[in-house]
mmCIF file of C-alpha atoms in Angstrom:
data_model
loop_
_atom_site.group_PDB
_atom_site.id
_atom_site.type_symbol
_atom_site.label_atom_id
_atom_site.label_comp_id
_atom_site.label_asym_id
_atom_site.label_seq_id
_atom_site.Cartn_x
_atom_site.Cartn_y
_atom_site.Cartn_z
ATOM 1 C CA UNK A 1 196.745 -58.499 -55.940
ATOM 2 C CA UNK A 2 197.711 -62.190 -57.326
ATOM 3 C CA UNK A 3 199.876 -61.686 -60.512
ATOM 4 C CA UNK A 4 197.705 -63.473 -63.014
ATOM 5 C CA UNK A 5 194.035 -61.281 -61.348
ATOM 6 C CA UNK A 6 196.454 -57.987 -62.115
ATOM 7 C CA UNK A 7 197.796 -58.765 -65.516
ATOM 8 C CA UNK A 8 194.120 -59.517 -66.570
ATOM 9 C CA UNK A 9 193.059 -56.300 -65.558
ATOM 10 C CA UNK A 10 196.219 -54.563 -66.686
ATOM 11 C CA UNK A 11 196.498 -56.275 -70.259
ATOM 12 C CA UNK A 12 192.611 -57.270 -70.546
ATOM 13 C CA UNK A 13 193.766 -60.986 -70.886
ATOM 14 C CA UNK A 14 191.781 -63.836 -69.523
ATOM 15 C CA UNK A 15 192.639 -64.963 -66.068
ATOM 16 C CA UNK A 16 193.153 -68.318 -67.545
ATOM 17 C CA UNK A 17 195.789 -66.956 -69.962
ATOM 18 C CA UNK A 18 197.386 -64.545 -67.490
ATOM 19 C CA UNK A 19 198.429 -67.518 -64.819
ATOM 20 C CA UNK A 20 199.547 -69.523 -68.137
ATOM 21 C CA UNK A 21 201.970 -66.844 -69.368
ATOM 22 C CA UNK A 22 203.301 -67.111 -65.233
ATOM 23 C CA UNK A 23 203.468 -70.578 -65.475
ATOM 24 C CA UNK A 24 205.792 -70.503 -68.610
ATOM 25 C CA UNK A 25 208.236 -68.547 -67.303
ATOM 26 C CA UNK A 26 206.720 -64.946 -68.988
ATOM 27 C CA UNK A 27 205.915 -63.108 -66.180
ATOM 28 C CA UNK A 28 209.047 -61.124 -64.836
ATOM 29 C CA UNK A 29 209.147 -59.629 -61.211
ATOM 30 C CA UNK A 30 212.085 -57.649 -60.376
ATOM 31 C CA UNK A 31 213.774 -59.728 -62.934
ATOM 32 C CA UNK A 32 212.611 -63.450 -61.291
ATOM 33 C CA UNK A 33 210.157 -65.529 -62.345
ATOM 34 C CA UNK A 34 206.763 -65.110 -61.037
ATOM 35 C CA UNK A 35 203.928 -67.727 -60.522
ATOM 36 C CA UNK A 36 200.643 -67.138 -60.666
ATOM 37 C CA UNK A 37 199.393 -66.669 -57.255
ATOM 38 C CA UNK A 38 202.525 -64.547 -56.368
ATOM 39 C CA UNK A 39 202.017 -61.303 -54.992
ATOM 40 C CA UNK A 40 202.135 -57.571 -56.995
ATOM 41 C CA UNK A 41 203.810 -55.178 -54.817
ATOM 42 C CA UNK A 42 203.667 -51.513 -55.722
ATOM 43 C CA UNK A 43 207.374 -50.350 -57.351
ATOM 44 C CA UNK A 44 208.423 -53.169 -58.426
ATOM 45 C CA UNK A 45 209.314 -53.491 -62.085
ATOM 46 C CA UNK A 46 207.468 -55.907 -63.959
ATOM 47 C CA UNK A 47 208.216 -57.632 -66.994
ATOM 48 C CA UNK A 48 205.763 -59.493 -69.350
ATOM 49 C CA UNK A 49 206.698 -61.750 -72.622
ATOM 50 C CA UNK A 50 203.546 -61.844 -75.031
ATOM 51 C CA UNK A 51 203.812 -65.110 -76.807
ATOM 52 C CA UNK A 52 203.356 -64.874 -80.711
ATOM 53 C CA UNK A 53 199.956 -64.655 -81.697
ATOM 54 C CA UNK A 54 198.377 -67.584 -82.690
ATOM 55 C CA UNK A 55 196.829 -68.167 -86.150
ATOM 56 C CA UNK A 56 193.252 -67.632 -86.035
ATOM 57 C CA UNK A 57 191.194 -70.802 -86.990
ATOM 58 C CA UNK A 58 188.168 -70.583 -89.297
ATOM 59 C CA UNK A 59 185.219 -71.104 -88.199
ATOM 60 C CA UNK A 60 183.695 -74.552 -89.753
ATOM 61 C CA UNK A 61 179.824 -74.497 -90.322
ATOM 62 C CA UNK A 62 177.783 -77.187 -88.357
ATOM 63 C CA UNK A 63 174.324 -77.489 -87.968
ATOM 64 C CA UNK A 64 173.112 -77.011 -84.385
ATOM 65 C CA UNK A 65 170.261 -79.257 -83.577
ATOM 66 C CA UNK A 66 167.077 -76.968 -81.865
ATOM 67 C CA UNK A 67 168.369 -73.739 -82.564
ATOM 68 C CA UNK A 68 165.438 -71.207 -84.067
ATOM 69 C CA UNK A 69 165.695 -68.296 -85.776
ATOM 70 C CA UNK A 70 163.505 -66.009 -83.872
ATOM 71 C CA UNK A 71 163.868 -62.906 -86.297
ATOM 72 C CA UNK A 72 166.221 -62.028 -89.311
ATOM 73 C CA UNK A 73 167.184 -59.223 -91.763
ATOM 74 C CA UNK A 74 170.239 -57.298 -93.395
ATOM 75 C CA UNK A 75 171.760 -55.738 -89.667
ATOM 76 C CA UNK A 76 171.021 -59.027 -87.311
ATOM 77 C CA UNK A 77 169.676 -61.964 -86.429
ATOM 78 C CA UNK A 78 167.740 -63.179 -83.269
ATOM 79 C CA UNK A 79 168.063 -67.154 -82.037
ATOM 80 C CA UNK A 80 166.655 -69.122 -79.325
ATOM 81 C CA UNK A 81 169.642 -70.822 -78.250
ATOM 82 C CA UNK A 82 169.448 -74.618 -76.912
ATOM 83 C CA UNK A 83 171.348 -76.233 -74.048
ATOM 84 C CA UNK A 84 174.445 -77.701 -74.483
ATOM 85 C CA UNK A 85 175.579 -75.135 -77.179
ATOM 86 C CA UNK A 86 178.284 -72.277 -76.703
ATOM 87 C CA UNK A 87 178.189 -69.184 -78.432
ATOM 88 C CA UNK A 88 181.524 -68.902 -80.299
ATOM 89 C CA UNK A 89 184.447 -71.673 -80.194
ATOM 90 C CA UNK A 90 186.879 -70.963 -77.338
ATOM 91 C CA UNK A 91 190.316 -73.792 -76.188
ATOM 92 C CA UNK A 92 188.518 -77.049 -74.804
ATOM 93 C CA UNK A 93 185.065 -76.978 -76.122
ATOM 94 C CA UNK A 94 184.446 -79.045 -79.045
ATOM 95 C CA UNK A 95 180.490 -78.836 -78.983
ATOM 96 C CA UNK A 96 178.337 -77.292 -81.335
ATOM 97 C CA UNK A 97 178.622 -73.373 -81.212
ATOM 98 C CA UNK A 98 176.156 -70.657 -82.103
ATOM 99 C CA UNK A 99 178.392 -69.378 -84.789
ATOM 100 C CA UNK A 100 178.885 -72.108 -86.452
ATOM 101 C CA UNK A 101 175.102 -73.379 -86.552
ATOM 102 C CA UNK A 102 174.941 -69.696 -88.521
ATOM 103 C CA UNK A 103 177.128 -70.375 -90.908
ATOM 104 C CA UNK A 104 175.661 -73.815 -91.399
ATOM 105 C CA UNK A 105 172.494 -71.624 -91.758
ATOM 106 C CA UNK A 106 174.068 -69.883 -94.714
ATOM 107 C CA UNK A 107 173.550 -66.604 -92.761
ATOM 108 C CA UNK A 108 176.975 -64.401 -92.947
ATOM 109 C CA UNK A 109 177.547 -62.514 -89.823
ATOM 110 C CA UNK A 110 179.712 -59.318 -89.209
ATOM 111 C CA UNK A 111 183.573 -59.679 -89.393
ATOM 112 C CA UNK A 112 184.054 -57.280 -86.588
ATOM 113 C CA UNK A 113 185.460 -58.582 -83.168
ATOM 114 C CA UNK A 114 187.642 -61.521 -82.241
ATOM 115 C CA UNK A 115 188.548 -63.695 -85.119
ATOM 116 C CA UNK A 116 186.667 -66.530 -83.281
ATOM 117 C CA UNK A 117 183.675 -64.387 -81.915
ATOM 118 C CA UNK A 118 182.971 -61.830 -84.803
ATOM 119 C CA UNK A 119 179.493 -60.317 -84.696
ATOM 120 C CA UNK A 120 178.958 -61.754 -81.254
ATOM 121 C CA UNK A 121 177.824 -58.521 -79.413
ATOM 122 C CA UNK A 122 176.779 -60.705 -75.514
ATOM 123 C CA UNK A 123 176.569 -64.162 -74.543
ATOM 124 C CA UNK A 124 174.887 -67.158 -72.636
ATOM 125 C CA UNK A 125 176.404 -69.833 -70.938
ATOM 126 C CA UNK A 126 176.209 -73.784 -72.241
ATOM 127 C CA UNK A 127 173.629 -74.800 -70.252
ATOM 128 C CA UNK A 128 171.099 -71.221 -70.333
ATOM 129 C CA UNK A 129 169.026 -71.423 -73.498
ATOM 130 C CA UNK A 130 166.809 -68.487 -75.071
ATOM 131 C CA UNK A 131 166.656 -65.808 -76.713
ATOM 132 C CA UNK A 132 170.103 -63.876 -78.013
ATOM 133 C CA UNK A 133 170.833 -61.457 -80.481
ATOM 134 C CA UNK A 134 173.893 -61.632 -83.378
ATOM 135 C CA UNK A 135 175.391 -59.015 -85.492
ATOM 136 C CA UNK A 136 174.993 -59.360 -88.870
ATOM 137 C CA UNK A 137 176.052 -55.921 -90.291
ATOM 138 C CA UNK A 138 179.506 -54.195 -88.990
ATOM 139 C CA UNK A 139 177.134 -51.210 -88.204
ATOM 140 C CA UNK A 140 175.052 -52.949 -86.146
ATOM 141 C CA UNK A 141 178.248 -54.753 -84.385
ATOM 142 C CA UNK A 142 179.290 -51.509 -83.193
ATOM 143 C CA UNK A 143 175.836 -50.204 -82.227
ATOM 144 C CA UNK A 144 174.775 -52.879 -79.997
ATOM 145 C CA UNK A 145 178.609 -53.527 -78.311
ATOM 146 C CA UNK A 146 177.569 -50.306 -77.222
ATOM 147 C CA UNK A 147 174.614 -50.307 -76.488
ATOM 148 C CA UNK A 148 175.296 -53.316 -74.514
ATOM 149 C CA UNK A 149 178.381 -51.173 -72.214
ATOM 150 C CA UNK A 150 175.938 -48.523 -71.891
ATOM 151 C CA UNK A 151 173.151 -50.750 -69.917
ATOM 152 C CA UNK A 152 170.584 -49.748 -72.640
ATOM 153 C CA UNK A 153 169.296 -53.470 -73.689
ATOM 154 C CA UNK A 154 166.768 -54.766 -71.638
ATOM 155 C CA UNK A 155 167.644 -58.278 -70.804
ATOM 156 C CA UNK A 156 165.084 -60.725 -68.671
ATOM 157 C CA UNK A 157 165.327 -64.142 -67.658
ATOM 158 C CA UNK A 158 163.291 -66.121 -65.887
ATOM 159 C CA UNK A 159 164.558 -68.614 -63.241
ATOM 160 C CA UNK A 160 163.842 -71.301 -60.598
ATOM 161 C CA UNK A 161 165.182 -71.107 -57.550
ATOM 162 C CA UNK A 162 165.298 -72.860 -54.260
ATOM 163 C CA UNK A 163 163.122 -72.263 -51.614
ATOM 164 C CA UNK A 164 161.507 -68.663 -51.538
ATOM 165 C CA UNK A 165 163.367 -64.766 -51.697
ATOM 166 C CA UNK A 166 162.109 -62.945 -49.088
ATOM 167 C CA UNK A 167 161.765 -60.033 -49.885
ATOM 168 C CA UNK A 168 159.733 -61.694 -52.663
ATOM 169 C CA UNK A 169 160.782 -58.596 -55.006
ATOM 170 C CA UNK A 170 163.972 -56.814 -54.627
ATOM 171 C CA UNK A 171 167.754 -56.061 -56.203
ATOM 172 C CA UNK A 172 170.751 -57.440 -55.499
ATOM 173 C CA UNK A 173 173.705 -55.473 -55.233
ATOM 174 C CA UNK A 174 177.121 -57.289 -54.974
ATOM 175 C CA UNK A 175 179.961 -56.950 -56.856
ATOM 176 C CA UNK A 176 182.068 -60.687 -58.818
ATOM 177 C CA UNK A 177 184.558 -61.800 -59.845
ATOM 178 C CA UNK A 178 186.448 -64.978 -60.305
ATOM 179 C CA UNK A 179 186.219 -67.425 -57.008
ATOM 180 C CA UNK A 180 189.255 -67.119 -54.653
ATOM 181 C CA UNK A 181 189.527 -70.687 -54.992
ATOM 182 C CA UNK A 182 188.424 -72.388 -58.134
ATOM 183 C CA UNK A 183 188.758 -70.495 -61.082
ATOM 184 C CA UNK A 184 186.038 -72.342 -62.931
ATOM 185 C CA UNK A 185 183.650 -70.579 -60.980
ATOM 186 C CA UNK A 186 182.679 -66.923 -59.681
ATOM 187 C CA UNK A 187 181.655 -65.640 -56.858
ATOM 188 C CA UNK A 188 180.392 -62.472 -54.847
ATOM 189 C CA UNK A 189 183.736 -60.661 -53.563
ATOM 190 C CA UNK A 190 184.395 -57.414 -52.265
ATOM 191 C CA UNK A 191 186.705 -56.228 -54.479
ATOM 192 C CA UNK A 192 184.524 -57.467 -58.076
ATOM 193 C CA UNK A 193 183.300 -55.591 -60.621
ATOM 194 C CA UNK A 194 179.777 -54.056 -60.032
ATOM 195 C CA UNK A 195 176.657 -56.432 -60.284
ATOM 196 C CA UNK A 196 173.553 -56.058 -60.069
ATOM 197 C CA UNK A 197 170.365 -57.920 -60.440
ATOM 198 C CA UNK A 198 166.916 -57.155 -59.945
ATOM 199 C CA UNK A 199 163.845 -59.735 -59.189
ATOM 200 C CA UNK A 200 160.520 -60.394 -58.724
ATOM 201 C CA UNK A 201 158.705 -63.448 -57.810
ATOM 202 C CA UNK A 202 155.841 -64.342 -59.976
ATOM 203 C CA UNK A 203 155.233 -67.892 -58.481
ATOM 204 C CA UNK A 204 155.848 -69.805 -55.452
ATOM 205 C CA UNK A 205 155.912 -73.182 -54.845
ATOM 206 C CA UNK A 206 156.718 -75.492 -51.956
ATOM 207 C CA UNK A 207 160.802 -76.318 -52.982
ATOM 208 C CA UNK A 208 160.960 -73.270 -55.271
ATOM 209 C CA UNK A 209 159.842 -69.967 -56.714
ATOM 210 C CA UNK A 210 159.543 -68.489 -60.673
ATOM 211 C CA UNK A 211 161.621 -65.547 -60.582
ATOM 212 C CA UNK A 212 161.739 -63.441 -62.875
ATOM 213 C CA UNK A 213 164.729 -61.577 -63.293
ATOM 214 C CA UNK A 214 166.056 -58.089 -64.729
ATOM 215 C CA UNK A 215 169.614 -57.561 -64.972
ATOM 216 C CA UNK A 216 171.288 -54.471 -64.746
ATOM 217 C CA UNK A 217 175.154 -55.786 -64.751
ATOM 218 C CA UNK A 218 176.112 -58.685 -67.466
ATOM 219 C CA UNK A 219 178.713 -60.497 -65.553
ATOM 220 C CA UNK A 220 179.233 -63.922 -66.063
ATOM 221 C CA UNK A 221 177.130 -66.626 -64.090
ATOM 222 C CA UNK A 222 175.778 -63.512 -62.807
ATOM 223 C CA UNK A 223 172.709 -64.423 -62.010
ATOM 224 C CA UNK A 224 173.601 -67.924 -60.741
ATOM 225 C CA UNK A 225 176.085 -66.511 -58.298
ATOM 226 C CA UNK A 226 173.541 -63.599 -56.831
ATOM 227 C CA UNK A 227 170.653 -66.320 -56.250
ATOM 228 C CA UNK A 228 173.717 -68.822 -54.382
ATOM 229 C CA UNK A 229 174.700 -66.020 -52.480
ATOM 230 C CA UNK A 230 171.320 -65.308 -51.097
ATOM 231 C CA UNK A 231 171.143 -69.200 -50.258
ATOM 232 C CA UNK A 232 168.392 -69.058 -53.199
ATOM 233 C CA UNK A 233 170.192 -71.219 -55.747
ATOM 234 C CA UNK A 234 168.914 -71.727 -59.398
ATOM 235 C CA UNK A 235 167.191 -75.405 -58.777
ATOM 236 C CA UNK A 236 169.314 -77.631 -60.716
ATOM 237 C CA UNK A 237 172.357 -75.698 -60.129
ATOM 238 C CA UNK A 238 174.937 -78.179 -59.019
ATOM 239 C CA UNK A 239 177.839 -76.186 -59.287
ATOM 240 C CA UNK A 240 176.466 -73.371 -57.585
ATOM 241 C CA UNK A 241 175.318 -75.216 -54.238
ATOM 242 C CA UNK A 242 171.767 -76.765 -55.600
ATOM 243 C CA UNK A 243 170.385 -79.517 -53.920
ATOM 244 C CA UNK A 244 171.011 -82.789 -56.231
ATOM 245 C CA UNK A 245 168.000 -84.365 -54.670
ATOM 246 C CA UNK A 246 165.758 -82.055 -55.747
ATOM 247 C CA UNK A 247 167.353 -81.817 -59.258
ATOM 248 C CA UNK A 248 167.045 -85.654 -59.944
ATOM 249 C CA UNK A 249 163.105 -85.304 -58.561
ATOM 250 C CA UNK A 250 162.800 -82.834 -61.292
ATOM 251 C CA UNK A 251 164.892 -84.986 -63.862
ATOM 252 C CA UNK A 252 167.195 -81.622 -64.312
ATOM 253 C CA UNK A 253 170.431 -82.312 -65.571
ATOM 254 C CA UNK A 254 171.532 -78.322 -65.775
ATOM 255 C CA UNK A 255 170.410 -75.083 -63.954
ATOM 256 C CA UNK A 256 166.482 -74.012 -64.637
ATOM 257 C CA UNK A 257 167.222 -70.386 -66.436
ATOM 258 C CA UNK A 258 165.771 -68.954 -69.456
ATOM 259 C CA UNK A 259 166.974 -65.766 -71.057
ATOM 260 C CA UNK A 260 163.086 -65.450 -72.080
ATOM 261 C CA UNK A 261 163.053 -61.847 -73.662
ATOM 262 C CA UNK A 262 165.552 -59.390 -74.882
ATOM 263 C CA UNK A 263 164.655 -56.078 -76.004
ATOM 264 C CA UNK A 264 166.901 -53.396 -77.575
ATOM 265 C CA UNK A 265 166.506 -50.233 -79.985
ATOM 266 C CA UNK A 266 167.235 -51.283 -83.367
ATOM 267 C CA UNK A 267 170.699 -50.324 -85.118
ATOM 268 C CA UNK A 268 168.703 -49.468 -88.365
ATOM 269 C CA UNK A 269 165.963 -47.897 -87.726
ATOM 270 C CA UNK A 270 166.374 -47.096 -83.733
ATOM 271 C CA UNK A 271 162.761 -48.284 -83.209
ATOM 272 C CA UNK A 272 162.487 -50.227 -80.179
ATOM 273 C CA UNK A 273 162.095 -53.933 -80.716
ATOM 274 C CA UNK A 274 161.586 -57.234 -78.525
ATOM 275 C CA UNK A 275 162.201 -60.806 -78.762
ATOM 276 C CA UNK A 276 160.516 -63.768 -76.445
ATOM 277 C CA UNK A 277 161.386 -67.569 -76.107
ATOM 278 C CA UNK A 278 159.561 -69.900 -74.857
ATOM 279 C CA UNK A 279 160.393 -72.592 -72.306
ATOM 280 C CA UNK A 280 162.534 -75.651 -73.578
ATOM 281 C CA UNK A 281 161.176 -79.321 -73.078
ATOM 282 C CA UNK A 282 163.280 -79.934 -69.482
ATOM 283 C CA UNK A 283 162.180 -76.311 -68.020
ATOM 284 C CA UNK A 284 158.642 -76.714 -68.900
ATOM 285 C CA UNK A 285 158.390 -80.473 -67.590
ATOM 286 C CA UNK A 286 160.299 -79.866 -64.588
ATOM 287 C CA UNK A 287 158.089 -76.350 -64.026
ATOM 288 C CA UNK A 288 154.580 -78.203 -64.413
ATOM 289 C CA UNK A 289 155.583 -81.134 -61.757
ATOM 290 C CA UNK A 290 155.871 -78.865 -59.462
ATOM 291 C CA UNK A 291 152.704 -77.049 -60.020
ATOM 292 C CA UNK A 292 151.326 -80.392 -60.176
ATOM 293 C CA UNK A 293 152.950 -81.169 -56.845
ATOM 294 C CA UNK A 294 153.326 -84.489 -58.314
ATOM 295 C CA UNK A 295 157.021 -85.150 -57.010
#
């Protein structure tokens, strides 16, 4: 495979980092320099230079604008999450991040993980909102990390997509990984990691149907790259092949997906408990013009 797909899998670095440590001159094969799209042959003797790690850098508390705590005590808190936020700071965003609208919150979450992601156990991307789950306790950091390997959280979304699933219920089984191409995005390829989603349609429309969606898997963009594949893109999903006309009729500026309910057994007490959000402003306006068919 390409050097900087095999040293992420072989050192579990980003892709992003592994075709930067290439491009620097790291990345030894045979003793010449290798880029990042160069080949890994079996028996040859590769060499990789780690650069020093950096200094983590505190997290600074700022208030995030819509964010709701849905549920609170000692082991974690539950938020609804709003568009436009990311979950923990990561190189090039400089948006508000879930983190930090905790801290801003005065609620202390758990030290365990990456310096600049501790007591995030899963995320959501920038533009999904609803309903997530934080660690606050180091117990319950370690309890739901693995209860989120092991498959055991129930995790549904709902989502709009383009034109209508046929079947209207079924499960999509396809593995991902990053695109061949452009490594912003990801895409259904042969030799990804395991993926898969189920749905059901709950309401169909002429442009569209309300899907809602279980997922098995927790890749990334998983759900937006199963409903592309199927030619059944989230409406309002530019970057996954949505039709911009259809977006701008429904004045969305981002793909229509709600994480609306999460459910998991509780690190404390191991009873089983369930959050729900509701639909943001831009969902729900964008949902009721079409049942209005007034577009």
């Amino acid at each position: 495979m390409r050097v900087d797909a095999g040293l992420s899998k072989l050192l579990g670095l980003s892709r992003t980092v592994a075709a930067g440590l290439a491009e620097t001159g790291g990345v030894l094969l045979d003793g010449q320099p290798a880029g990042k799209s160069d080949r890994l042959v079996a028996g040859s003797w590769l060499e990789i230079t780690l650069p020093e790690p950096e200094h983590p850098v505190p997290v600074l508390a700022a208030p995030v604008d819509g964010m709701v705590v849905l549920y609170e005590d000692d082991d974690i808190v539950v938020i609804d999450k709003p568009v436009g936020v990311a979950v923990h700071p990561s190189p090039g965003w400089t948006g508000p991040t879930v983190v930090a609208g905790l801290a801003a919150a005065g609620i202390q979450i758990a030290t365990s993980g990456a310096a600049e992601r501790q007591g995030v156990v899963h995320r959501l991307d920038v533009g999904t909102t609803g309903v997530m789950v934080v660690a606050k306790s180091e117990h319950a950091y370690s309890v739901l990390k693995r209860a989120f390997k092991e498959r055991t959280v129930e995790k549904r979304y709902h989502a709009l997509v383009q034109g209508h699933p046929d079947p209207s219920r079924g499960t999509i089984d396809a593995p991902i990984d990053r695109h061949p191409r452009q490594d912003y995005k990801f895409a259904v390829v042969a030799s990804g990691k395991p993926s898969v989603t189920h749905y059901e349609v709950m309401e169909a429309f002429r442009a569209a149907s309300l899907v809602d969606v279980r997922l098995e898997t927790g890749r990334t963009h998983q759900i937006r790259v199963h409903f592309s594949a199927l030619r059944h893109p989230c409406v309002g999903d530019l970057t996954y092949g949505a039709d911009p006309v259809l977006a701008k009729k429904l004045n969305l500026t981002r793909q229509w997906l709600q994480a609306r309910s999460l459910g998991f057994h509780h690190p404390a007490h191991e009873g089983w408990v369930e959050f729900t959000s509701e639909y943001p402003a831009d969902l729900q306006t964008a949902l009721d013009s079409l049942r209005a068919d007034s577009w």
